[in-house]
Every structure is written in C-alpha cells, then in structure tokens.
JSON list of C-alpha atoms in Angstrom, two decimals:
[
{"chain": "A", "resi": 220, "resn": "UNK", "atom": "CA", "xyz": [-17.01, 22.00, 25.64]},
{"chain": "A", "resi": 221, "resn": "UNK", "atom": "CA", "xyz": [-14.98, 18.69, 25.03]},
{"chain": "A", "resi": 222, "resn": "UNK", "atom": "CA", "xyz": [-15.86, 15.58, 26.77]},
{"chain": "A", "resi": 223, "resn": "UNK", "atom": "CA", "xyz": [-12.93, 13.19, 27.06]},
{"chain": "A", "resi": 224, "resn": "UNK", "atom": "CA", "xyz": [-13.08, 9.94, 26.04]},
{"chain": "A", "resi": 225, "resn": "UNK", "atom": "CA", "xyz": [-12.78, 6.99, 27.27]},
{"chain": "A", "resi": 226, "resn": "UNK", "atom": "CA", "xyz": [-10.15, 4.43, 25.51]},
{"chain": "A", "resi": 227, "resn": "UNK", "atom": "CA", "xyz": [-10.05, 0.92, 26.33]},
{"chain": "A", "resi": 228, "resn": "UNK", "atom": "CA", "xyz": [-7.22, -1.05, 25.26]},
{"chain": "A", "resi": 229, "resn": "UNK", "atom": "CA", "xyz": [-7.65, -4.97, 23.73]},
{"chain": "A", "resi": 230, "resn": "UNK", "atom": "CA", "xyz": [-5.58, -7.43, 24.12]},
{"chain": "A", "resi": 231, "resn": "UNK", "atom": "CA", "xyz": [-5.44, -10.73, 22.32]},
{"chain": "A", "resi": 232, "resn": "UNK", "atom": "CA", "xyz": [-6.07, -13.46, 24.70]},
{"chain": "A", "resi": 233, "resn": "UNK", "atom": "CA", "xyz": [-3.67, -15.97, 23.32]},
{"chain": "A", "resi": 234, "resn": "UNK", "atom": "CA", "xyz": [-0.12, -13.98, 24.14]},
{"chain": "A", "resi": 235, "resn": "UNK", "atom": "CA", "xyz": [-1.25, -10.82, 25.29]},
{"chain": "A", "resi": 236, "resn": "UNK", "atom": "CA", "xyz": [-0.18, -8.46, 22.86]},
{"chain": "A", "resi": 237, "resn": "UNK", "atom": "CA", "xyz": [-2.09, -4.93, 22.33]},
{"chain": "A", "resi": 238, "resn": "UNK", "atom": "CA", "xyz": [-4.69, -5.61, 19.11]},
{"chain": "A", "resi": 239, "resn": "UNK", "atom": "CA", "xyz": [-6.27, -2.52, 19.26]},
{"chain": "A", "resi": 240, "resn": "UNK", "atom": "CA", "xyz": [-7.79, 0.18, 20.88]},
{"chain": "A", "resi": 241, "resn": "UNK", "atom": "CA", "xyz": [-11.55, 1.04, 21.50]},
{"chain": "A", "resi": 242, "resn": "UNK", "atom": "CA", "xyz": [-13.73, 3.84, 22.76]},
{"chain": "A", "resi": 243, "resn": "UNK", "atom": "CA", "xyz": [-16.52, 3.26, 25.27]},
{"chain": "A", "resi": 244, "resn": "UNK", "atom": "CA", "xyz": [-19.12, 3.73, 22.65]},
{"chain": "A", "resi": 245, "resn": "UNK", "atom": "CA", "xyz": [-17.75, 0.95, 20.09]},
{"chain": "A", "resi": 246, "resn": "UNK", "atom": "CA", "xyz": [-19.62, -1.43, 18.73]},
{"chain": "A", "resi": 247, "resn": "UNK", "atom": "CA", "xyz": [-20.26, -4.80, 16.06]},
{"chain": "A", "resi": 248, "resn": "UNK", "atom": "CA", "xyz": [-17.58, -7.34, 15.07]},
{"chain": "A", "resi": 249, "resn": "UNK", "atom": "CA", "xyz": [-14.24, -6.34, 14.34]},
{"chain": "A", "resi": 250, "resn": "UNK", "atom": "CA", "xyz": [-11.40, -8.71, 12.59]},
{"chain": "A", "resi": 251, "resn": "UNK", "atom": "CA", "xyz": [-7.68, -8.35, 13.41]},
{"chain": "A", "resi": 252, "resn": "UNK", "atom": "CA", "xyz": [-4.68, -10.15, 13.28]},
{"chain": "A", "resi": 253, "resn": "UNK", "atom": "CA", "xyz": [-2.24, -10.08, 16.20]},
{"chain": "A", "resi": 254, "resn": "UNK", "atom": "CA", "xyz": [1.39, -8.82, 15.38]},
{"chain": "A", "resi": 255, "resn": "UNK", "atom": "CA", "xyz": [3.07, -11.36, 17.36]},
{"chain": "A", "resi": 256, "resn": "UNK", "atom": "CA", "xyz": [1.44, -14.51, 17.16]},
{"chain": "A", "resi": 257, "resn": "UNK", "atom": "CA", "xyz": [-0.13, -14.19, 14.09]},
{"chain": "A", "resi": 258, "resn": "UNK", "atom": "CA", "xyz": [-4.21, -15.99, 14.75]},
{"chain": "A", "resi": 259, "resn": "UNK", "atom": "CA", "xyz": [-6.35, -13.45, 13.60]},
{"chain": "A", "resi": 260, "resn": "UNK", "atom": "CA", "xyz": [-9.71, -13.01, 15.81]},
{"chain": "A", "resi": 261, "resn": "UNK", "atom": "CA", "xyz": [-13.03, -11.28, 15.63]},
{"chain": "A", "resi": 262, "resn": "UNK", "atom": "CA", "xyz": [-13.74, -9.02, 18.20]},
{"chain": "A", "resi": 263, "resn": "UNK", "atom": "CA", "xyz": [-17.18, -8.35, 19.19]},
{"chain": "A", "resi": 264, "resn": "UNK", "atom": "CA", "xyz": [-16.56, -4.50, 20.73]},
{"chain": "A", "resi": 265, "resn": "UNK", "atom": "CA", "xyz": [-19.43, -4.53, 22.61]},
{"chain": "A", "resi": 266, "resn": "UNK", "atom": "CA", "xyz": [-19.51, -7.68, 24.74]},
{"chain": "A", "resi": 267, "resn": "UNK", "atom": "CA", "xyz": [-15.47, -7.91, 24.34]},
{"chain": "A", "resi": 268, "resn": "UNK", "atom": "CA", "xyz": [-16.25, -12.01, 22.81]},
{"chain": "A", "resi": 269, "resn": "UNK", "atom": "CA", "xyz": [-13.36, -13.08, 21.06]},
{"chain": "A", "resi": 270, "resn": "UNK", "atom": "CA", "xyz": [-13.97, -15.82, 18.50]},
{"chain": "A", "resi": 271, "resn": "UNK", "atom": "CA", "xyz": [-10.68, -17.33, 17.11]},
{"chain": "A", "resi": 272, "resn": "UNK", "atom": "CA", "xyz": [-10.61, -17.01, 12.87]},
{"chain": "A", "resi": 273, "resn": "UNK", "atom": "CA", "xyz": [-7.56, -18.61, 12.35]},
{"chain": "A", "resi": 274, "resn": "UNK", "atom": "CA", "xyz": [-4.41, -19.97, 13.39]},
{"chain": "A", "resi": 275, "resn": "UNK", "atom": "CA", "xyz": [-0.34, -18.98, 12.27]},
{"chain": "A", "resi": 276, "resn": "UNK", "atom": "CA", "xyz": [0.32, -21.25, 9.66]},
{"chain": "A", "resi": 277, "resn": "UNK", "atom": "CA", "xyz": [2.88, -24.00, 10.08]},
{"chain": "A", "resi": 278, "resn": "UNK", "atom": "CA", "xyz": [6.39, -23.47, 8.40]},
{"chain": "A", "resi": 279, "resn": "UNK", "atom": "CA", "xyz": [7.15, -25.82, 5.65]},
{"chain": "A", "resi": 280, "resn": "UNK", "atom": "CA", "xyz": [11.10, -26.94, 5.66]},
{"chain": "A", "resi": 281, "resn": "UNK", "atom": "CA", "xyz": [12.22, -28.48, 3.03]},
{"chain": "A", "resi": 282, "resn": "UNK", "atom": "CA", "xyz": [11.87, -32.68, 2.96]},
{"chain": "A", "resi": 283, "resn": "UNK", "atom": "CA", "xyz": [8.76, -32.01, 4.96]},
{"chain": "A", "resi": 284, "resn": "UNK", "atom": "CA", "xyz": [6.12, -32.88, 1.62]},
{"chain": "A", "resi": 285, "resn": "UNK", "atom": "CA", "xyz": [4.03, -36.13, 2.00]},
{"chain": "A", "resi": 286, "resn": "UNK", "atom": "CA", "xyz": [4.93, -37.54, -1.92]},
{"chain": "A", "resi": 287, "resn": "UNK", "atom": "CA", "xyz": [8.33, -39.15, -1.90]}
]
C-alpha cells in the first residue's frame, strides 16, 4: 500500500518566488537562496520561521569607489 504524500510548497516572503518544496513530515533549518531576488534565508521546516541570512549584493559601476 502507498500513502500519498503531502507536498507543501515555500515561498520566499520577500518577492514570492517558489524556494522549495517540503513534505508534511519535514523538519530543522534549511538554507536557500531565492532565484530571483537573490537574499538567501533559513527556513525552519517545521514552524515555517524564516530568518533573513543575507541580502543581494549591490552592483559596483565603475567611478563608484570611495578613494579618488
């Protein structure tokens, strides 16, 4: 006999984009970047916390350097 499981899908909170995608018996901390705004979070499976890790970077043009 199969059961069928149940998939949950995760969504960063920032933009909305699909991180990843859990089953109902997942659990600890997970890290993972989202693919369209680039922060990366840890995901806490169980209790569905997000804690932000970091943030996308900022682009560096040229003339933009503090020395002269």
């Amino acid at each position: 006999m199969i059961k069928e499981a149940s998939i949950m899908r995760v969504e960063c909170p920032a933009c909305g984009y699909r991180l990843l995608d859990k089953g109902d018996k997942a659990c600890g901390p997970v890290q993972t970047k989202c693919t369209r705004c680039k922060r990366v979070w840890e995901v806490e499976l169980a209790t569905d916390e997000f804690k932000q890790i970091s943030r996308k970077s900022k682009t560096r043009r040229k003339g933009d350097s503090d020395s002269p």
